[in-house]
Amino acid sequence: MKVAVITGASKGIGEAMARALAKEGYGLALGARSVDLLERLGGELKERYGVDVLHAFLDVTKPESVEEFAKEVLEHFGGVDVLVANAGIGMGGRLDELTEEEMERVFQVNTLGVWRTVKAFLPSIRERKGTVAVVTSDVSARLIPGAGAYVATKWAARALVRTFQMENPEVRFMELRPGAVDTHFYGKPGRRIEEGFMKPEDVAKLFVYLLKLPPHVRVEEVMFRSVYQKPEY
Ligand SMILES: NC(=O)c1ccc[n+]([C@@H]2O[C@H](COP(=O)([O-])OP(=O)(O)OC[C@H]3O[C@@H](n4cnc5c(N)ncnc54)[C@H](OP(=O)(O)O)[C@@H]3O)[C@@H](O)[C@H]2O)c1
């Protein structure tokens, strides 16, 4: 049984990834702060697909939380094959209006959170010649005035992914760069496709497809958006 770790698995893209990978027979380690949501999801996936699901509290902004989570997961499963570093938050506002606290918060989750999560699982993934997927965004290589902090965290995460790749050629690092997705990221989900949003299931479906490519193929980045989203670069 292959094992996948998903951060930010309580909602949105992470939850959809968990559902899709459980259907493929993966053992799952699900992390997020909303343990109640993880417990419900884990219970449902175990019952429906008969897979082993571990869920645990995870706050990627706290080094000790990431370490504890990784220890628990590695003790339980003995190793991991796939890591999806997905946990992330939004942050709007002009750069000259953002506070120190807001700037720190978004970098802690979206950039440092990715770095410390990948670092924690890397020895095991290296051993298994596994895959690390980091969910950045289509904005990881473009600019949006009024969302500069968020955008900067994703450019930085992109730099981390590529540097990790160069330093660890035996691991397949993949940057997933979705455009707008209908999740809690924008408040309450429920938007129409025509408004320019993909569904979280679309992201999960693409990821499962990519995982099934032959092991000698390394997909390094994928940028994908709704056909109703304006093509901007
Ligand atoms: N939605 C979009 O349009 C879009 C587009 C491109 C990229 N993305 C990226 O996709 C990823 C997932 O976002 P989403 O759209 O699925 O949003 P979402 O529905 O708001 O889900 C975000 C997930 O991240 C978790 N999270 C937030 N802070 C965390 C922390 N400190 N520690 C651990 N987990 C944390 C949340 O869980 P808890 O609150 O339970 O901790 C939740 O499970 C993010 O990295 C986001 O930047 C989203």
PDB file of C-alpha atoms and ligand atoms in Angstrom:
ATOM      1  CA  MET A   1       0.000   0.000   0.000  1.00  0.00           C
ATOM      2  CA  LYS A   2       1.358   3.402  -0.979  1.00  0.00           C
ATOM      3  CA  VAL A   3       1.060   6.183   1.568  1.00  0.00           C
ATOM      4  CA  ALA A   4       0.243   9.836   0.922  1.00  0.00           C
ATOM      5  CA  VAL A   5       0.433  12.744   3.348  1.00  0.00           C
ATOM      6  CA  ILE A   6      -1.819  15.718   2.700  1.00  0.00           C
ATOM      7  CA  THR A   7      -1.586  19.030   4.567  1.00  0.00           C
ATOM      8  CA  GLY A   8      -4.626  21.275   4.678  1.00  0.00           C
ATOM      9  CA  ALA A   9      -6.769  18.180   4.172  1.00  0.00           C
ATOM     10  CA  SER A  10      -9.782  19.445   6.124  1.00  0.00           C
ATOM     11  CA  LYS A  11     -11.308  21.451   3.262  1.00  0.00           C
ATOM     12  CA  GLY A  12     -11.126  22.438  -0.371  1.00  0.00           C
ATOM     13  CA  ILE A  13      -8.340  21.089  -2.555  1.00  0.00           C
ATOM     14  CA  GLY A  14      -6.762  19.036   0.255  1.00  0.00           C
ATOM     15  CA  GLU A  15     -10.047  17.293   1.034  1.00  0.00           C
ATOM     16  CA  ALA A  16     -10.604  16.526  -2.664  1.00  0.00           C
ATOM     17  CA  MET A  17      -7.056  15.132  -2.918  1.00  0.00           C
ATOM     18  CA  ALA A  18      -7.770  12.889   0.092  1.00  0.00           C
ATOM     19  CA  ARG A  19     -10.962  11.556  -1.491  1.00  0.00           C
ATOM     20  CA  ALA A  20      -9.274  10.906  -4.833  1.00  0.00           C
ATOM     21  CA  LEU A  21      -6.211   9.188  -3.337  1.00  0.00           C
ATOM     22  CA  ALA A  22      -8.328   7.026  -1.003  1.00  0.00           C
ATOM     23  CA  LYS A  23     -10.250   5.860  -4.069  1.00  0.00           C
ATOM     24  CA  GLU A  24      -6.890   4.867  -5.600  1.00  0.00           C
ATOM     25  CA  GLY A  25      -6.117   2.759  -2.515  1.00  0.00           C
ATOM     26  CA  TYR A  26      -3.538   5.011  -0.865  1.00  0.00           C
ATOM     27  CA  GLY A  27      -3.060   4.934   2.904  1.00  0.00           C
ATOM     28  CA  LEU A  28      -3.559   8.506   4.051  1.00  0.00           C
ATOM     29  CA  ALA A  29      -2.125  10.838   6.668  1.00  0.00           C
ATOM     30  CA  LEU A  30      -4.313  13.922   6.885  1.00  0.00           C
ATOM     31  CA  GLY A  31      -3.200  17.084   8.673  1.00  0.00           C
ATOM     32  CA  ALA A  32      -4.881  20.418   9.426  1.00  0.00           C
ATOM     33  CA  ARG A  33      -6.007  22.418  12.467  1.00  0.00           C
ATOM     34  CA  SER A  34      -9.698  21.432  12.180  1.00  0.00           C
ATOM     35  CA  VAL A  35      -9.381  17.973  13.697  1.00  0.00           C
ATOM     36  CA  ASP A  36     -13.171  17.492  13.802  1.00  0.00           C
ATOM     37  CA  LEU A  37     -13.393  17.846  10.010  1.00  0.00           C
ATOM     38  CA  LEU A  38     -10.427  15.502   9.498  1.00  0.00           C
ATOM     39  CA  GLU A  39     -11.978  12.911  11.793  1.00  0.00           C
ATOM     40  CA  ARG A  40     -15.238  12.961   9.857  1.00  0.00           C
ATOM     41  CA  LEU A  41     -13.456  12.755   6.504  1.00  0.00           C
ATOM     42  CA  GLY A  42     -11.099  10.006   7.673  1.00  0.00           C
ATOM     43  CA  GLY A  43     -13.980   7.925   9.029  1.00  0.00           C
ATOM     44  CA  GLU A  44     -15.886   8.237   5.782  1.00  0.00           C
ATOM     45  CA  LEU A  45     -12.881   7.287   3.612  1.00  0.00           C
ATOM     46  CA  LYS A  46     -11.998   4.276   5.777  1.00  0.00           C
ATOM     47  CA  GLU A  47     -15.535   2.994   5.568  1.00  0.00           C
ATOM     48  CA  ARG A  48     -15.992   3.640   1.865  1.00  0.00           C
ATOM     49  CA  TYR A  49     -12.596   2.513   0.527  1.00  0.00           C
ATOM     50  CA  GLY A  50     -11.206   0.304   3.325  1.00  0.00           C
ATOM     51  CA  VAL A  51      -7.941   2.260   3.424  1.00  0.00           C
ATOM     52  CA  ASP A  52      -5.849   3.126   6.474  1.00  0.00           C
ATOM     53  CA  VAL A  53      -6.353   6.794   7.388  1.00  0.00           C
ATOM     54  CA  LEU A  54      -4.483   8.600  10.131  1.00  0.00           C
ATOM     55  CA  HIS A  55      -5.550  12.121  10.970  1.00  0.00           C
ATOM     56  CA  ALA A  56      -3.782  14.506  13.313  1.00  0.00           C
ATOM     57  CA  PHE A  57      -3.666  18.140  14.321  1.00  0.00           C
ATOM     58  CA  LEU A  58      -1.203  20.090  12.216  1.00  0.00           C
ATOM     59  CA  ASP A  59      -0.333  23.762  12.265  1.00  0.00           C
ATOM     60  CA  VAL A  60       2.310  24.300   9.607  1.00  0.00           C
ATOM     61  CA  THR A  61       3.289  27.644  11.157  1.00  0.00           C
ATOM     62  CA  LYS A  62       4.612  25.837  14.240  1.00  0.00           C
ATOM     63  CA  PRO A  63       7.872  23.872  13.837  1.00  0.00           C
ATOM     64  CA  GLU A  64       7.038  21.589  16.797  1.00  0.00           C
ATOM     65  CA  SER A  65       3.605  20.775  15.331  1.00  0.00           C
ATOM     66  CA  VAL A  66       5.130  19.763  11.998  1.00  0.00           C
ATOM     67  CA  GLU A  67       7.758  17.637  13.758  1.00  0.00           C
ATOM     68  CA  GLU A  68       5.160  15.888  15.933  1.00  0.00           C
ATOM     69  CA  PHE A  69       2.908  15.280  12.941  1.00  0.00           C
ATOM     70  CA  ALA A  70       5.743  13.799  10.880  1.00  0.00           C
ATOM     71  CA  LYS A  71       6.843  11.593  13.779  1.00  0.00           C
ATOM     72  CA  GLU A  72       3.337  10.231  14.283  1.00  0.00           C
ATOM     73  CA  VAL A  73       2.835   9.597  10.566  1.00  0.00           C
ATOM     74  CA  LEU A  74       6.204   7.897  10.088  1.00  0.00           C
ATOM     75  CA  GLU A  75       5.735   5.728  13.182  1.00  0.00           C
ATOM     76  CA  HIS A  76       2.279   4.687  12.019  1.00  0.00           C
ATOM     77  CA  PHE A  77       3.037   3.955   8.358  1.00  0.00           C
ATOM     78  CA  GLY A  78       6.788   3.296   8.444  1.00  0.00           C
ATOM     79  CA  GLY A  79       7.370   5.668   5.508  1.00  0.00           C
ATOM     80  CA  VAL A  80       5.607   7.799   2.918  1.00  0.00           C
ATOM     81  CA  ASP A  81       5.555   7.803  -0.885  1.00  0.00           C
ATOM     82  CA  VAL A  82       3.701  11.020  -1.658  1.00  0.00           C
ATOM     83  CA  LEU A  83       3.519  14.370   0.115  1.00  0.00           C
ATOM     84  CA  VAL A  84       0.998  16.997  -0.912  1.00  0.00           C
ATOM     85  CA  ALA A  85       2.033  20.296   0.705  1.00  0.00           C
ATOM     86  CA  ASN A  86      -1.243  22.072   0.188  1.00  0.00           C
ATOM     87  CA  ALA A  87      -2.054  24.063   3.365  1.00  0.00           C
ATOM     88  CA  GLY A  88      -2.363  27.724   2.526  1.00  0.00           C
ATOM     89  CA  ILE A  89      -4.188  30.971   3.228  1.00  0.00           C
ATOM     90  CA  GLY A  90      -5.041  34.058   1.222  1.00  0.00           C
ATOM     91  CA  MET A  91      -4.031  37.636   2.009  1.00  0.00           C
ATOM     92  CA  GLY A  92      -5.340  40.651   0.142  1.00  0.00           C
ATOM     93  CA  GLY A  93      -4.268  44.268   0.450  1.00  0.00           C
ATOM     94  CA  ARG A  94      -1.818  46.751  -1.000  1.00  0.00           C
ATOM     95  CA  LEU A  95       1.760  46.195   0.112  1.00  0.00           C
ATOM     96  CA  ASP A  96       1.943  49.665   1.641  1.00  0.00           C
ATOM     97  CA  GLU A  97      -1.120  48.937   3.767  1.00  0.00           C
ATOM     98  CA  LEU A  98      -0.361  45.452   5.085  1.00  0.00           C
ATOM     99  CA  THR A  99       0.714  45.108   8.700  1.00  0.00           C
ATOM    100  CA  GLU A 100       3.781  43.248   9.984  1.00  0.00           C
ATOM    101  CA  GLU A 101       1.452  40.666  11.505  1.00  0.00           C
ATOM    102  CA  GLU A 102      -0.422  40.030   8.223  1.00  0.00           C
ATOM    103  CA  MET A 103       2.799  39.756   6.249  1.00  0.00           C
ATOM    104  CA  GLU A 104       4.297  37.328   8.752  1.00  0.00           C
ATOM    105  CA  ARG A 105       1.144  35.219   8.942  1.00  0.00           C
ATOM    106  CA  VAL A 106       0.892  34.592   5.209  1.00  0.00           C
ATOM    107  CA  PHE A 107       4.598  33.816   4.826  1.00  0.00           C
ATOM    108  CA  GLN A 108       4.474  31.473   7.826  1.00  0.00           C
ATOM    109  CA  VAL A 109       1.729  29.351   6.267  1.00  0.00           C
ATOM    110  CA  ASN A 110       2.368  29.527   2.522  1.00  0.00           C
ATOM    111  CA  THR A 111       6.160  29.613   2.387  1.00  0.00           C
ATOM    112  CA  LEU A 112       7.781  28.549   5.656  1.00  0.00           C
ATOM    113  CA  GLY A 113       4.994  26.005   6.169  1.00  0.00           C
ATOM    114  CA  VAL A 114       5.855  24.383   2.844  1.00  0.00           C
ATOM    115  CA  TRP A 115       9.583  24.410   3.607  1.00  0.00           C
ATOM    116  CA  ARG A 116       9.243  22.830   7.052  1.00  0.00           C
ATOM    117  CA  THR A 117       6.709  20.223   5.923  1.00  0.00           C
ATOM    118  CA  VAL A 118       8.835  19.098   2.982  1.00  0.00           C
ATOM    119  CA  LYS A 119      11.947  19.081   5.195  1.00  0.00           C
ATOM    120  CA  ALA A 120      10.224  16.883   7.799  1.00  0.00           C
ATOM    121  CA  PHE A 121       9.165  14.195   5.303  1.00  0.00           C
ATOM    122  CA  LEU A 122      12.092  14.405   2.900  1.00  0.00           C
ATOM    123  CA  PRO A 123      14.293  11.640   4.391  1.00  0.00           C
ATOM    124  CA  SER A 124      11.459   9.109   4.026  1.00  0.00           C
ATOM    125  CA  ILE A 125      10.400  10.306   0.575  1.00  0.00           C
ATOM    126  CA  ARG A 126      14.012  10.216  -0.583  1.00  0.00           C
ATOM    127  CA  GLU A 127      14.328   6.644   0.658  1.00  0.00           C
ATOM    128  CA  ARG A 128      11.212   5.628  -1.296  1.00  0.00           C
ATOM    129  CA  LYS A 129      12.096   7.738  -4.350  1.00  0.00           C
ATOM    130  CA  GLY A 130       8.699   9.320  -3.926  1.00  0.00           C
ATOM    131  CA  THR A 131       6.851  12.427  -5.049  1.00  0.00           C
ATOM    132  CA  VAL A 132       6.378  15.823  -3.425  1.00  0.00           C
ATOM    133  CA  ALA A 133       3.595  17.986  -4.822  1.00  0.00           C
ATOM    134  CA  VAL A 134       3.375  21.573  -3.630  1.00  0.00           C
ATOM    135  CA  VAL A 135       0.167  23.430  -4.340  1.00  0.00           C
ATOM    136  CA  THR A 136       1.271  26.945  -5.185  1.00  0.00           C
ATOM    137  CA  SER A 137      -0.927  28.847  -7.651  1.00  0.00           C
ATOM    138  CA  ASP A 138      -1.038  30.267 -11.158  1.00  0.00           C
ATOM    139  CA  VAL A 139       0.183  33.453  -9.420  1.00  0.00           C
ATOM    140  CA  SER A 140       3.532  31.840  -8.547  1.00  0.00           C
ATOM    141  CA  ALA A 141       4.917  33.407 -11.726  1.00  0.00           C
ATOM    142  CA  ARG A 142       2.741  36.471 -12.291  1.00  0.00           C
ATOM    143  CA  LEU A 143       1.841  39.627 -10.397  1.00  0.00           C
ATOM    144  CA  ILE A 144      -1.412  41.006  -8.990  1.00  0.00           C
ATOM    145  CA  PRO A 145      -1.456  44.494  -7.476  1.00  0.00           C
ATOM    146  CA  GLY A 146      -3.559  44.299  -4.303  1.00  0.00           C
ATOM    147  CA  ALA A 147      -2.482  40.714  -3.585  1.00  0.00           C
ATOM    148  CA  GLY A 148       1.291  41.199  -3.477  1.00  0.00           C
ATOM    149  CA  ALA A 149       1.861  39.433  -0.173  1.00  0.00           C
ATOM    150  CA  TYR A 150       0.040  36.262  -1.234  1.00  0.00           C
ATOM    151  CA  VAL A 151       1.712  36.331  -4.627  1.00  0.00           C
ATOM    152  CA  ALA A 152       5.171  36.759  -3.064  1.00  0.00           C
ATOM    153  CA  THR A 153       4.600  33.733  -0.808  1.00  0.00           C
ATOM    154  CA  LYS A 154       3.826  31.622  -3.878  1.00  0.00           C
ATOM    155  CA  TRP A 155       6.831  32.875  -5.889  1.00  0.00           C
ATOM    156  CA  ALA A 156       8.949  31.992  -2.866  1.00  0.00           C
ATOM    157  CA  ALA A 157       7.319  28.563  -2.584  1.00  0.00           C
ATOM    158  CA  ARG A 158       8.094  28.002  -6.285  1.00  0.00           C
ATOM    159  CA  ALA A 159      11.749  28.814  -5.606  1.00  0.00           C
ATOM    160  CA  LEU A 160      11.724  26.339  -2.704  1.00  0.00           C
ATOM    161  CA  VAL A 161      10.255  23.569  -4.877  1.00  0.00           C
ATOM    162  CA  ARG A 162      12.861  24.043  -7.583  1.00  0.00           C
ATOM    163  CA  THR A 163      15.770  24.263  -5.170  1.00  0.00           C
ATOM    164  CA  PHE A 164      14.575  21.155  -3.308  1.00  0.00           C
ATOM    165  CA  GLN A 165      14.438  19.435  -6.712  1.00  0.00           C
ATOM    166  CA  MET A 166      17.996  20.390  -7.610  1.00  0.00           C
ATOM    167  CA  GLU A 167      19.235  19.271  -4.205  1.00  0.00           C
ATOM    168  CA  ASN A 168      17.299  15.970  -4.301  1.00  0.00           C
ATOM    169  CA  PRO A 169      17.267  14.578  -7.846  1.00  0.00           C
ATOM    170  CA  GLU A 170      16.026  11.165  -6.637  1.00  0.00           C
ATOM    171  CA  VAL A 171      12.682  12.722  -5.596  1.00  0.00           C
ATOM    172  CA  ARG A 172      10.052  13.955  -8.057  1.00  0.00           C
ATOM    173  CA  PHE A 173       9.038  17.508  -7.097  1.00  0.00           C
ATOM    174  CA  MET A 174       5.916  18.851  -8.746  1.00  0.00           C
ATOM    175  CA  GLU A 175       4.538  22.360  -8.524  1.00  0.00           C
ATOM    176  CA  LEU A 176       0.764  22.368  -8.970  1.00  0.00           C
ATOM    177  CA  ARG A 177      -0.367  25.816 -10.097  1.00  0.00           C
ATOM    178  CA  PRO A 178      -4.158  25.989 -10.209  1.00  0.00           C
ATOM    179  CA  GLY A 179      -6.017  29.135 -11.127  1.00  0.00           C
ATOM    180  CA  ALA A 180      -9.193  29.991  -9.213  1.00  0.00           C
ATOM    181  CA  VAL A 181     -10.793  27.036  -7.437  1.00  0.00           C
ATOM    182  CA  ASP A 182     -14.192  27.094  -5.728  1.00  0.00           C
ATOM    183  CA  THR A 183     -13.192  26.484  -2.083  1.00  0.00           C
ATOM    184  CA  HIS A 184     -13.317  28.176   1.321  1.00  0.00           C
ATOM    185  CA  PHE A 185     -10.396  30.257   0.106  1.00  0.00           C
ATOM    186  CA  TYR A 186     -12.923  32.780  -1.245  1.00  0.00           C
ATOM    187  CA  GLY A 187     -15.438  32.401   1.577  1.00  0.00           C
ATOM    188  CA  LYS A 188     -18.213  29.917   1.053  1.00  0.00           C
ATOM    189  CA  PRO A 189     -17.873  27.498  -1.888  1.00  0.00           C
ATOM    190  CA  GLY A 190     -20.733  27.170  -4.373  1.00  0.00           C
ATOM    191  CA  ARG A 191     -19.759  29.304  -7.330  1.00  0.00           C
ATOM    192  CA  ARG A 192     -20.840  28.499 -10.854  1.00  0.00           C
ATOM    193  CA  ILE A 193     -18.260  27.149 -13.306  1.00  0.00           C
ATOM    194  CA  GLU A 194     -19.000  30.098 -15.629  1.00  0.00           C
ATOM    195  CA  GLU A 195     -17.703  32.496 -12.953  1.00  0.00           C
ATOM    196  CA  GLY A 196     -14.194  31.256 -13.716  1.00  0.00           C
ATOM    197  CA  PHE A 197     -13.663  28.738 -10.921  1.00  0.00           C
ATOM    198  CA  MET A 198     -12.588  25.130 -11.236  1.00  0.00           C
ATOM    199  CA  LYS A 199     -13.805  22.604  -8.681  1.00  0.00           C
ATOM    200  CA  PRO A 200     -11.399  21.093  -6.117  1.00  0.00           C
ATOM    201  CA  GLU A 201     -12.167  17.693  -7.678  1.00  0.00           C
ATOM    202  CA  ASP A 202     -10.645  18.942 -10.957  1.00  0.00           C
ATOM    203  CA  VAL A 203      -7.328  19.549  -9.195  1.00  0.00           C
ATOM    204  CA  ALA A 204      -7.441  16.118  -7.532  1.00  0.00           C
ATOM    205  CA  LYS A 205      -8.311  14.397 -10.807  1.00  0.00           C
ATOM    206  CA  LEU A 206      -5.322  15.970 -12.550  1.00  0.00           C
ATOM    207  CA  PHE A 207      -3.017  14.995  -9.692  1.00  0.00           C
ATOM    208  CA  VAL A 208      -4.124  11.343  -9.752  1.00  0.00           C
ATOM    209  CA  TYR A 209      -3.527  11.317 -13.505  1.00  0.00           C
ATOM    210  CA  LEU A 210      -0.010  12.743 -13.053  1.00  0.00           C
ATOM    211  CA  LEU A 211       0.819  10.189 -10.362  1.00  0.00           C
ATOM    212  CA  LYS A 212       0.014   7.400 -12.803  1.00  0.00           C
ATOM    213  CA  LEU A 213       2.597   8.475 -15.373  1.00  0.00           C
ATOM    214  CA  PRO A 214       5.593   6.122 -15.691  1.00  0.00           C
ATOM    215  CA  PRO A 215       8.116   6.574 -12.857  1.00  0.00           C
ATOM    216  CA  HIS A 216      10.812   7.876 -15.206  1.00  0.00           C
ATOM    217  CA  VAL A 217       8.631  10.896 -16.064  1.00  0.00           C
ATOM    218  CA  ARG A 218       9.083  13.942 -13.849  1.00  0.00           C
ATOM    219  CA  VAL A 219       6.349  16.542 -14.273  1.00  0.00           C
ATOM    220  CA  GLU A 220       7.913  19.610 -12.713  1.00  0.00           C
ATOM    221  CA  GLU A 221       5.041  22.069 -12.897  1.00  0.00           C
ATOM    222  CA  VAL A 222       1.503  22.270 -14.175  1.00  0.00           C
ATOM    223  CA  MET A 223      -0.452  25.500 -14.543  1.00  0.00           C
ATOM    224  CA  PHE A 224      -4.154  24.986 -15.214  1.00  0.00           C
ATOM    225  CA  ARG A 225      -7.216  27.212 -15.049  1.00  0.00           C
ATOM    226  CA  SER A 226     -10.885  27.292 -15.865  1.00  0.00           C
ATOM    227  CA  VAL A 227     -11.588  28.137 -19.486  1.00  0.00           C
ATOM    228  CA  TYR A 228     -13.728  30.942 -18.035  1.00  0.00           C
ATOM    229  CA  GLN A 229     -10.783  32.497 -16.168  1.00  0.00           C
ATOM    230  CA  LYS A 230      -9.072  35.329 -18.033  1.00  0.00           C
ATOM    231  CA  PRO A 231      -5.690  34.129 -19.338  1.00  0.00           C
ATOM    232  CA  GLU A 232      -3.190  36.399 -17.564  1.00  0.00           C
ATOM    233  CA  TYR A 233       0.565  35.904 -17.262  1.00  0.00           C
TER     234      TYR A 233
HETATM  235  N1  LIG B   1      -8.861  28.320  -4.111  1.00  0.00           N
HETATM  236  C1  LIG B   1      -8.101  28.839  -5.047  1.00  0.00           C
HETATM  237  O1  LIG B   1      -8.561  29.595  -5.935  1.00  0.00           O
HETATM  238  C2  LIG B   1      -6.637  28.505  -5.105  1.00  0.00           C
HETATM  239  C3  LIG B   1      -5.949  28.784  -6.291  1.00  0.00           C
HETATM  240  C4  LIG B   1      -4.599  28.479  -6.377  1.00  0.00           C
HETATM  241  C5  LIG B   1      -3.954  27.931  -5.297  1.00  0.00           C
HETATM  242  N2  LIG B   1      -4.652  27.681  -4.138  1.00  0.00           N
HETATM  243  C6  LIG B   1      -3.923  27.094  -3.023  1.00  0.00           C
HETATM  244  O2  LIG B   1      -4.494  25.855  -2.729  1.00  0.00           O
HETATM  245  C7  LIG B   1      -4.211  25.504  -1.376  1.00  0.00           C
HETATM  246  C8  LIG B   1      -5.475  24.998  -0.703  1.00  0.00           C
HETATM  247  O3  LIG B   1      -6.412  26.066  -0.659  1.00  0.00           O
HETATM  248  P1  LIG B   1      -7.981  25.850  -0.841  1.00  0.00           P
HETATM  249  O4  LIG B   1      -8.375  26.642  -2.022  1.00  0.00           O
HETATM  250  O5  LIG B   1      -8.338  24.441  -0.764  1.00  0.00           O
HETATM  251  O6  LIG B   1      -8.517  26.677   0.427  1.00  0.00           O
HETATM  252  P2  LIG B   1      -9.359  26.221   1.718  1.00  0.00           P
HETATM  253  O7  LIG B   1     -10.608  25.549   1.323  1.00  0.00           O
HETATM  254  O8  LIG B   1      -9.433  27.462   2.543  1.00  0.00           O
HETATM  255  O9  LIG B   1      -8.415  25.155   2.430  1.00  0.00           O
HETATM  256  C9  LIG B   1      -7.202  25.530   3.025  1.00  0.00           C
HETATM  257  C10 LIG B   1      -6.669  24.380   3.831  1.00  0.00           C
HETATM  258  O10 LIG B   1      -5.422  24.793   4.433  1.00  0.00           O
HETATM  259  C11 LIG B   1      -5.482  24.478   5.817  1.00  0.00           C
HETATM  260  N3  LIG B   1      -4.647  25.397   6.611  1.00  0.00           N
HETATM  261  C12 LIG B   1      -4.700  26.733   6.675  1.00  0.00           C
HETATM  262  N4  LIG B   1      -3.805  27.199   7.569  1.00  0.00           N
HETATM  263  C13 LIG B   1      -3.167  26.100   8.065  1.00  0.00           C
HETATM  264  C14 LIG B   1      -2.133  25.911   9.019  1.00  0.00           C
HETATM  265  N5  LIG B   1      -1.583  26.948   9.670  1.00  0.00           N
HETATM  266  N6  LIG B   1      -1.713  24.658   9.279  1.00  0.00           N
HETATM  267  C15 LIG B   1      -2.271  23.596   8.641  1.00  0.00           C
HETATM  268  N7  LIG B   1      -3.251  23.708   7.741  1.00  0.00           N
HETATM  269  C16 LIG B   1      -3.687  24.962   7.453  1.00  0.00           C
HETATM  270  C17 LIG B   1      -6.956  24.577   6.173  1.00  0.00           C
HETATM  271  O11 LIG B   1      -7.242  23.764   7.304  1.00  0.00           O
HETATM  272  P3  LIG B   1      -7.523  24.287   8.793  1.00  0.00           P
HETATM  273  O12 LIG B   1      -8.162  25.619   8.692  1.00  0.00           O
HETATM  274  O13 LIG B   1      -8.380  23.213   9.341  1.00  0.00           O
HETATM  275  O14 LIG B   1      -6.150  24.318   9.409  1.00  0.00           O
HETATM  276  C18 LIG B   1      -7.620  23.975   4.943  1.00  0.00           C
HETATM  277  O15 LIG B   1      -7.670  22.586   5.026  1.00  0.00           O
HETATM  278  C19 LIG B   1      -3.609  26.765  -0.753  1.00  0.00           C
HETATM  279  O16 LIG B   1      -2.195  26.633  -0.685  1.00  0.00           O
HETATM  280  C20 LIG B   1      -3.977  27.866  -1.728  1.00  0.00           C
HETATM  281  O17 LIG B   1      -3.072  28.943  -1.696  1.00  0.00           O
HETATM  282  C21 LIG B   1      -5.976  27.949  -4.028  1.00  0.00           C
END
